[in-house]
Amino acid sequence: MDSLQLACHSQWFGNQKRGGSHMRWWGVLLWLLSGQAWTANVLVIQSYHSGYAWDAAYTTGLKEGINTQHQLHFFEMNTKRIPAREYSVAAERAFQAYQQLKPDLVVLGDDNALYYLLPKLYNEPISIVFLGINANPRALLDEYSGIAQVTGILEQPLFVKNMAEIGRLLPKEKHRVLVLFDSGNTSKIALDYMQEQYKLIKENLGIEADIRSIKSEQEWKHAVEYANQEGFGAIVVGLYQTLVNIDGLHVSPENILSWTNQHSQLPLFGFWDFSIGKGKAAGGVALFGLEQGQMAAELVTRILDKQELAKYIPIQINRQGRGLYQPEEFARWGLTPPKDWTPIDE
């Protein structure tokens, strides 16, 4: 088995020899003239890994939404579980996978994939669709503007909406919220975005949010255990996948979330669907990885099946999110769910 096969999962097996850039565009032209179904190779470069709930959800959205005549291949950069100093090495491996496959379209999943791969791909004769991007990509897209045509989906935590809903659920004297994130790249970007809205939330919603970036498991646990004593009324669980223990090893995200649920003296809320449920956060206005994948699949379909040029498709933002709650967790804290929130069993 060659290195590409080791690095990538494929929904279909078998290799096709691809020609150069002219051959790829010539193949598209022949397909248009013949009216026959055209099979494209699509390489999905994931910032994280398939076992991560967000990735599992958006890849499902891609698989369900992209025409089955096209072949999907996946490469995992695994940046939730490797040190930041190794990100560039992971990106080089991803680029090698691209060079071997010579796909017709590349999907870049989340910030690390876009940040590290666009500088390598921007002059390739391909279309690029990104998803799950928290940072404003405009400066990066301007710096690396070349032959490749780029569009995609932005992902921004629903900070204001969540703070407004928490304000409705809690008594006025408890309108002080602790927001916890790990120290990964995605968290840093999300925190910058939230800090910009801090003043608006405090002045218009009357809610004070203390937003913290945390590196270690010990620091996280200390923040949770002392939140009640520090006068907070609720905790929002952001991202927690890059926390490390005293030996510098990554801690299981599932263990972090379970421990937080068991030891918190305050109700827990979440920004993402994977953090909400029984034994997790009680609820929140959540973003869904499945929706990101579905929206990206719509763009892929427009490019591959409807022959639209990616450069003319506007960059889109995630839809409005949905309110979720877990009934047992809400009952634990004596909370009454908003009527427009959806209950979940697990």
CSV table of C-alpha atoms in Angstrom, one decimal:
chain,number,residue,atom,x,y,z
A,1,MET,CA,0.0,0.0,0.0
A,2,ASP,CA,1.5,3.4,-1.0
A,3,SER,CA,1.8,6.4,1.3
A,4,LEU,CA,-1.2,8.1,0.0
A,5,GLN,CA,-3.4,5.1,0.7
A,6,LEU,CA,-2.0,5.0,4.2
A,7,ALA,CA,-2.7,8.7,4.8
A,8,CYS,CA,-6.1,8.9,3.1
A,9,HIS,CA,-9.3,7.0,3.6
A,10,SER,CA,-11.3,6.6,0.4
A,11,GLN,CA,-15.0,5.8,-0.1
A,12,TRP,CA,-13.9,4.0,-3.3
A,13,PHE,CA,-10.8,2.0,-4.0
A,14,GLY,CA,-8.6,1.9,-7.1
A,15,ASN,CA,-6.2,4.4,-8.5
A,16,GLN,CA,-6.6,6.5,-11.6
A,17,LYS,CA,-3.7,8.1,-13.3
A,18,ARG,CA,-4.2,11.8,-13.6
A,19,GLY,CA,-2.6,14.0,-16.2
A,20,GLY,CA,-1.4,17.5,-15.8
A,21,SER,CA,-3.5,20.6,-15.3
A,22,HIS,CA,-4.3,20.8,-19.1
A,23,MET,CA,-5.5,17.2,-19.0
A,24,ARG,CA,-7.8,17.9,-16.1
A,25,TRP,CA,-9.4,20.9,-17.7
A,26,TRP,CA,-9.6,19.0,-21.0
A,27,GLY,CA,-11.4,16.1,-19.2
A,28,VAL,CA,-14.0,18.6,-17.9
A,29,LEU,CA,-14.5,20.0,-21.4
A,30,LEU,CA,-15.0,16.5,-22.9
A,31,TRP,CA,-17.5,15.8,-20.2
A,32,LEU,CA,-19.5,19.0,-20.9
A,33,LEU,CA,-19.5,18.2,-24.7
A,34,SER,CA,-20.5,14.5,-24.3
A,35,GLY,CA,-23.2,15.0,-21.6
A,36,GLN,CA,-21.7,12.0,-19.8
A,37,ALA,CA,-21.4,11.7,-16.0
A,38,TRP,CA,-18.0,12.9,-14.9
A,39,THR,CA,-16.2,11.4,-11.9
A,40,ALA,CA,-14.1,13.9,-10.0
A,41,ASN,CA,-11.6,13.2,-7.3
A,42,VAL,CA,-12.2,15.3,-4.2
A,43,LEU,CA,-9.5,15.5,-1.4
A,44,VAL,CA,-10.8,16.5,2.0
A,45,ILE,CA,-7.9,17.7,4.2
A,46,GLN,CA,-9.0,17.7,7.9
A,47,SER,CA,-7.3,19.8,10.5
A,48,TYR,CA,-8.2,17.3,13.1
A,49,HIS,CA,-9.1,13.5,13.0
A,50,SER,CA,-12.0,11.3,12.1
A,51,GLY,CA,-12.6,10.4,15.8
A,52,TYR,CA,-13.3,14.0,16.7
A,53,ALA,CA,-17.0,14.6,16.9
A,54,TRP,CA,-16.9,17.8,14.8
A,55,ASP,CA,-15.0,16.1,12.0
A,56,ALA,CA,-17.2,13.0,12.1
A,57,ALA,CA,-20.3,15.3,11.7
A,58,TYR,CA,-19.0,17.4,8.9
A,59,THR,CA,-17.6,14.5,6.9
A,60,THR,CA,-21.0,12.9,7.2
A,61,GLY,CA,-22.5,16.0,5.7
A,62,LEU,CA,-20.0,16.0,2.8
A,63,LYS,CA,-20.6,12.3,2.1
A,64,GLU,CA,-24.4,12.7,2.1
A,65,GLY,CA,-24.4,15.9,0.1
A,66,ILE,CA,-21.8,15.3,-2.7
A,67,ASN,CA,-22.9,13.3,-5.7
A,68,THR,CA,-21.9,9.6,-5.2
A,69,GLN,CA,-20.3,9.5,-8.7
A,70,HIS,CA,-17.4,11.6,-7.3
A,71,GLN,CA,-14.7,10.0,-5.2
A,72,LEU,CA,-13.9,11.4,-1.8
A,73,HIS,CA,-10.5,10.9,-0.2
A,74,PHE,CA,-9.6,12.1,3.3
A,75,PHE,CA,-6.3,13.2,4.9
A,76,GLU,CA,-6.1,13.9,8.7
A,77,MET,CA,-3.6,16.6,9.9
A,78,ASN,CA,-4.5,15.5,13.5
A,79,THR,CA,-3.7,18.9,15.0
A,80,LYS,CA,-5.8,18.4,18.1
A,81,ARG,CA,-3.4,15.7,19.2
A,82,ILE,CA,0.1,16.8,18.1
A,83,PRO,CA,2.2,19.7,19.3
A,84,ALA,CA,1.9,23.0,17.3
A,85,ARG,CA,5.5,22.7,16.3
A,86,GLU,CA,4.5,19.6,14.2
A,87,TYR,CA,1.7,21.4,12.3
A,88,SER,CA,3.9,22.3,9.4
A,89,VAL,CA,5.1,18.7,9.0
A,90,ALA,CA,1.5,17.5,9.0
A,91,ALA,CA,0.7,20.2,6.3
A,92,GLU,CA,3.6,19.0,4.2
A,93,ARG,CA,2.3,15.4,4.4
A,94,ALA,CA,-1.1,16.7,3.3
A,95,PHE,CA,0.4,18.4,0.3
A,96,GLN,CA,2.3,15.3,-0.6
A,97,ALA,CA,-1.1,13.5,-0.6
A,98,TYR,CA,-2.5,16.2,-2.9
A,99,GLN,CA,0.5,15.8,-5.3
A,100,GLN,CA,0.0,12.1,-5.5
A,101,LEU,CA,-3.8,12.2,-6.0
A,102,LYS,CA,-4.0,15.3,-8.2
A,103,PRO,CA,-7.6,15.9,-7.2
A,104,ASP,CA,-10.0,18.2,-9.1
A,105,LEU,CA,-11.2,19.9,-5.9
A,106,VAL,CA,-9.9,20.2,-2.4
A,107,VAL,CA,-12.0,20.7,0.7
A,108,LEU,CA,-10.0,22.3,3.6
A,109,GLY,CA,-11.6,21.6,7.0
A,110,ASP,CA,-11.1,24.2,9.7
A,111,ASP,CA,-8.6,26.9,10.3
A,112,ASN,CA,-5.3,24.9,10.5
A,113,ALA,CA,-5.9,23.3,7.1
A,114,LEU,CA,-6.6,26.6,5.5
A,115,TYR,CA,-3.8,28.4,7.1
A,116,TYR,CA,-1.1,25.8,6.3
A,117,LEU,CA,-2.4,24.5,3.0
A,118,LEU,CA,-3.5,27.6,1.1
A,119,PRO,CA,0.1,28.8,0.7
A,120,LYS,CA,0.9,25.5,-0.9
A,121,LEU,CA,-2.2,25.2,-3.1
A,122,TYR,CA,-3.0,28.7,-4.2
A,123,ASN,CA,-1.3,28.4,-7.6
A,124,GLU,CA,-2.7,24.9,-8.4
A,125,PRO,CA,-5.3,24.5,-11.1
A,126,ILE,CA,-8.1,23.5,-8.7
A,127,SER,CA,-11.1,24.7,-6.9
A,128,ILE,CA,-10.9,24.9,-3.1
A,129,VAL,CA,-13.8,24.9,-0.7
A,130,PHE,CA,-13.1,25.6,3.0
A,131,LEU,CA,-15.4,25.0,6.0
A,132,GLY,CA,-15.3,25.6,9.7
A,133,ILE,CA,-13.2,28.8,9.5
A,134,ASN,CA,-13.4,31.0,12.6
A,135,ALA,CA,-10.8,33.6,11.5
A,136,ASN,CA,-11.6,36.2,8.9
A,137,PRO,CA,-9.8,34.7,5.9
A,138,ARG,CA,-9.7,37.8,3.8
A,139,ALA,CA,-6.1,38.8,4.4
A,140,LEU,CA,-4.9,35.2,3.8
A,141,LEU,CA,-6.9,35.0,0.6
A,142,ASP,CA,-5.5,38.3,-0.6
A,143,GLU,CA,-1.9,37.3,0.2
A,144,TYR,CA,-2.3,33.9,-1.6
A,145,SER,CA,-4.4,34.8,-4.6
A,146,GLY,CA,-3.4,32.7,-7.6
A,147,ILE,CA,-4.7,30.2,-10.1
A,148,ALA,CA,-6.8,28.2,-7.6
A,149,GLN,CA,-10.4,29.4,-7.2
A,150,VAL,CA,-11.5,29.6,-3.6
A,151,THR,CA,-14.8,29.8,-1.7
A,152,GLY,CA,-16.2,28.4,1.5
A,153,ILE,CA,-18.1,28.5,4.8
A,154,LEU,CA,-17.3,30.5,7.9
A,155,GLU,CA,-18.0,29.2,11.4
A,156,GLN,CA,-18.4,31.7,14.2
A,157,PRO,CA,-19.5,30.7,17.8
A,158,LEU,CA,-22.9,32.1,18.6
A,159,PHE,CA,-21.6,34.1,21.5
A,160,VAL,CA,-24.2,36.9,21.7
A,161,LYS,CA,-27.1,34.5,21.2
A,162,ASN,CA,-25.9,32.2,23.9
A,163,MET,CA,-25.4,35.1,26.3
A,164,ALA,CA,-28.8,36.4,25.6
A,165,GLU,CA,-30.4,33.0,26.2
A,166,ILE,CA,-28.4,32.4,29.4
A,167,GLY,CA,-29.6,35.8,30.6
A,168,ARG,CA,-33.2,34.7,30.1
A,169,LEU,CA,-32.6,31.4,32.0
A,170,LEU,CA,-30.8,32.8,35.0
A,171,PRO,CA,-31.9,35.3,37.7
A,172,LYS,CA,-30.5,38.8,37.3
A,173,GLU,CA,-28.1,38.4,40.2
A,174,LYS,CA,-26.4,35.5,38.4
A,175,HIS,CA,-25.7,37.3,35.2
A,176,ARG,CA,-21.9,36.7,35.4
A,177,VAL,CA,-20.7,33.9,33.1
A,178,LEU,CA,-17.4,32.0,33.0
A,179,VAL,CA,-16.4,31.0,29.4
A,180,LEU,CA,-13.7,28.3,29.2
A,181,PHE,CA,-11.6,27.5,26.1
A,182,ASP,CA,-8.4,25.5,25.7
A,183,SER,CA,-5.3,27.2,24.1
A,184,GLY,CA,-5.5,25.7,20.6
A,185,ASN,CA,-5.4,27.8,17.5
A,186,THR,CA,-9.1,27.6,16.9
A,187,SER,CA,-9.8,28.7,20.5
A,188,LYS,CA,-7.5,31.7,20.1
A,189,ILE,CA,-9.4,32.8,17.0
A,190,ALA,CA,-12.8,32.3,18.7
A,191,LEU,CA,-11.7,34.2,21.8
A,192,ASP,CA,-10.5,37.2,19.7
A,193,TYR,CA,-14.0,37.2,18.0
A,194,MET,CA,-15.7,37.0,21.4
A,195,GLN,CA,-13.6,39.7,23.0
A,196,GLU,CA,-14.8,42.1,20.2
A,197,GLN,CA,-18.4,41.6,21.4
A,198,TYR,CA,-17.7,41.8,25.1
A,199,LYS,CA,-18.7,45.5,25.5
A,200,LEU,CA,-21.9,45.0,23.5
A,201,ILE,CA,-22.9,42.1,25.6
A,202,LYS,CA,-22.3,43.9,28.9
A,203,GLU,CA,-24.0,47.1,27.9
A,204,ASN,CA,-27.0,45.7,26.0
A,205,LEU,CA,-27.6,42.4,27.8
A,206,GLY,CA,-26.3,43.2,31.2
A,207,ILE,CA,-24.1,40.1,31.3
A,208,GLU,CA,-20.5,40.1,32.3
A,209,ALA,CA,-18.5,37.3,30.6
A,210,ASP,CA,-15.1,36.3,31.8
A,211,ILE,CA,-13.4,34.6,28.9
A,212,ARG,CA,-10.4,32.4,29.7
A,213,SER,CA,-7.8,30.5,27.6
A,214,ILE,CA,-6.6,27.5,29.5
A,215,LYS,CA,-3.6,25.2,28.7
A,216,SER,CA,-3.7,22.4,31.3
A,217,GLU,CA,-6.1,20.0,32.8
A,218,GLN,CA,-5.2,21.2,36.3
A,219,GLU,CA,-6.0,24.8,35.4
A,220,TRP,CA,-9.3,23.8,33.9
A,221,LYS,CA,-10.4,21.9,36.9
A,222,HIS,CA,-9.4,24.7,39.3
A,223,ALA,CA,-11.5,27.2,37.2
A,224,VAL,CA,-14.5,24.9,37.4
A,225,GLU,CA,-14.2,24.1,41.1
A,226,TYR,CA,-13.9,27.7,42.1
A,227,ALA,CA,-16.3,29.3,39.7
A,228,ASN,CA,-19.2,29.4,42.2
A,229,GLN,CA,-17.0,31.0,44.9
A,230,GLU,CA,-15.9,33.6,42.4
A,231,GLY,CA,-19.5,34.7,41.9
A,232,PHE,CA,-20.3,33.2,38.5
A,233,GLY,CA,-23.8,32.1,37.7
A,234,ALA,CA,-23.0,29.7,34.9
A,235,ILE,CA,-20.1,28.1,32.9
A,236,VAL,CA,-19.9,27.9,29.1
A,237,VAL,CA,-17.8,25.0,27.9
A,238,GLY,CA,-16.1,26.1,24.7
A,239,LEU,CA,-13.3,23.9,23.3
A,240,TYR,CA,-11.3,21.6,25.5
A,241,GLN,CA,-9.6,19.2,23.1
A,242,THR,CA,-6.0,20.4,23.4
A,243,LEU,CA,-5.7,20.4,27.2
A,244,VAL,CA,-2.6,18.6,28.6
A,245,ASN,CA,-1.9,16.9,31.9
A,246,ILE,CA,1.1,17.5,34.2
A,247,ASP,CA,3.3,15.3,31.9
A,248,GLY,CA,2.4,17.4,28.9
A,249,LEU,CA,0.2,14.7,27.3
A,250,HIS,CA,-3.1,15.4,25.8
A,251,VAL,CA,-6.1,14.5,28.0
A,252,SER,CA,-9.2,12.7,26.7
A,253,PRO,CA,-11.8,15.3,25.7
A,254,GLU,CA,-14.5,13.0,26.8
A,255,ASN,CA,-12.9,12.7,30.3
A,256,ILE,CA,-12.6,16.5,30.6
A,257,LEU,CA,-16.3,17.1,29.7
A,258,SER,CA,-17.5,14.3,32.0
A,259,TRP,CA,-15.4,15.5,34.9
A,260,THR,CA,-16.7,19.1,34.4
A,261,ASN,CA,-20.3,17.9,34.4
A,262,GLN,CA,-19.8,15.9,37.6
A,263,HIS,CA,-17.9,18.6,39.6
A,264,SER,CA,-19.4,21.8,38.5
A,265,GLN,CA,-21.6,23.6,41.0
A,266,LEU,CA,-23.1,25.7,38.3
A,267,PRO,CA,-25.2,25.0,35.2
A,268,LEU,CA,-23.1,24.2,32.1
A,269,PHE,CA,-23.8,25.5,28.6
A,270,GLY,CA,-22.1,24.9,25.2
A,271,PHE,CA,-21.4,26.5,21.8
A,272,TRP,CA,-21.2,23.2,19.8
A,273,ASP,CA,-23.6,20.3,19.6
A,274,PHE,CA,-21.0,17.8,20.6
A,275,SER,CA,-20.6,19.4,24.0
A,276,ILE,CA,-24.3,19.2,24.9
A,277,GLY,CA,-26.1,16.1,26.3
A,278,LYS,CA,-26.4,13.8,29.2
A,279,GLY,CA,-23.3,14.0,31.3
A,280,LYS,CA,-22.2,17.1,29.4
A,281,ALA,CA,-23.4,20.7,29.1
A,282,ALA,CA,-27.1,21.2,29.8
A,283,GLY,CA,-27.9,23.2,26.6
A,284,GLY,CA,-27.0,26.1,24.4
A,285,VAL,CA,-27.5,27.7,21.0
A,286,ALA,CA,-25.2,25.3,19.1
A,287,LEU,CA,-23.3,25.1,15.9
A,288,PHE,CA,-23.4,21.8,14.1
A,289,GLY,CA,-20.6,20.1,12.2
A,290,LEU,CA,-23.2,18.3,10.1
A,291,GLU,CA,-24.6,21.6,8.9
A,292,GLN,CA,-21.1,22.8,7.9
A,293,GLY,CA,-20.5,19.7,5.9
A,294,GLN,CA,-23.9,20.1,4.2
A,295,MET,CA,-23.3,23.7,3.3
A,296,ALA,CA,-19.8,22.8,1.9
A,297,ALA,CA,-21.3,19.9,0.0
A,298,GLU,CA,-23.7,22.4,-1.7
A,299,LEU,CA,-20.7,24.5,-2.8
A,300,VAL,CA,-19.0,21.4,-4.1
A,301,THR,CA,-22.1,20.4,-6.1
A,302,ARG,CA,-22.3,23.9,-7.6
A,303,ILE,CA,-18.7,23.6,-8.8
A,304,LEU,CA,-18.6,20.0,-10.0
A,305,ASP,CA,-22.1,19.4,-11.2
A,306,LYS,CA,-23.4,22.8,-12.2
A,307,GLN,CA,-20.1,24.1,-13.6
A,308,GLU,CA,-20.1,27.3,-11.5
A,309,LEU,CA,-16.7,28.9,-11.0
A,310,ALA,CA,-15.7,28.9,-7.3
A,311,LYS,CA,-14.3,32.4,-7.5
A,312,TYR,CA,-17.8,33.7,-8.3
A,313,ILE,CA,-19.5,31.9,-5.4
A,314,PRO,CA,-19.6,34.2,-2.3
A,315,ILE,CA,-18.1,33.0,0.9
A,316,GLN,CA,-21.0,32.1,3.3
A,317,ILE,CA,-21.4,32.1,7.1
A,318,ASN,CA,-22.9,29.3,9.1
A,319,ARG,CA,-26.7,29.4,9.5
A,320,GLN,CA,-28.2,30.6,12.8
A,321,GLY,CA,-27.6,27.5,15.0
A,322,ARG,CA,-30.3,25.8,17.0
A,323,GLY,CA,-31.2,25.8,20.7
A,324,LEU,CA,-30.6,22.4,22.3
A,325,TYR,CA,-31.2,21.1,25.8
A,326,GLN,CA,-30.9,17.8,27.7
A,327,PRO,CA,-34.0,17.5,29.9
A,328,GLU,CA,-32.3,15.7,32.8
A,329,GLU,CA,-29.5,18.2,32.9
A,330,PHE,CA,-31.9,21.1,32.8
A,331,ALA,CA,-33.9,19.5,35.6
A,332,ARG,CA,-30.7,19.1,37.6
A,333,TRP,CA,-30.3,22.8,37.7
A,334,GLY,CA,-33.9,23.7,38.0
A,335,LEU,CA,-34.0,25.4,34.6
A,336,THR,CA,-37.0,25.8,32.3
A,337,PRO,CA,-36.1,25.3,28.7
A,338,PRO,CA,-37.1,28.0,26.1
A,339,LYS,CA,-40.0,26.8,24.0
A,340,ASP,CA,-38.0,27.0,20.8
A,341,TRP,CA,-35.2,24.8,22.0
A,342,THR,CA,-35.1,21.1,21.0
A,343,PRO,CA,-34.8,18.4,23.6
A,344,ILE,CA,-32.1,15.7,23.0
A,345,ASP,CA,-32.1,12.3,24.7
A,346,GLU,CA,-28.4,11.6,24.9
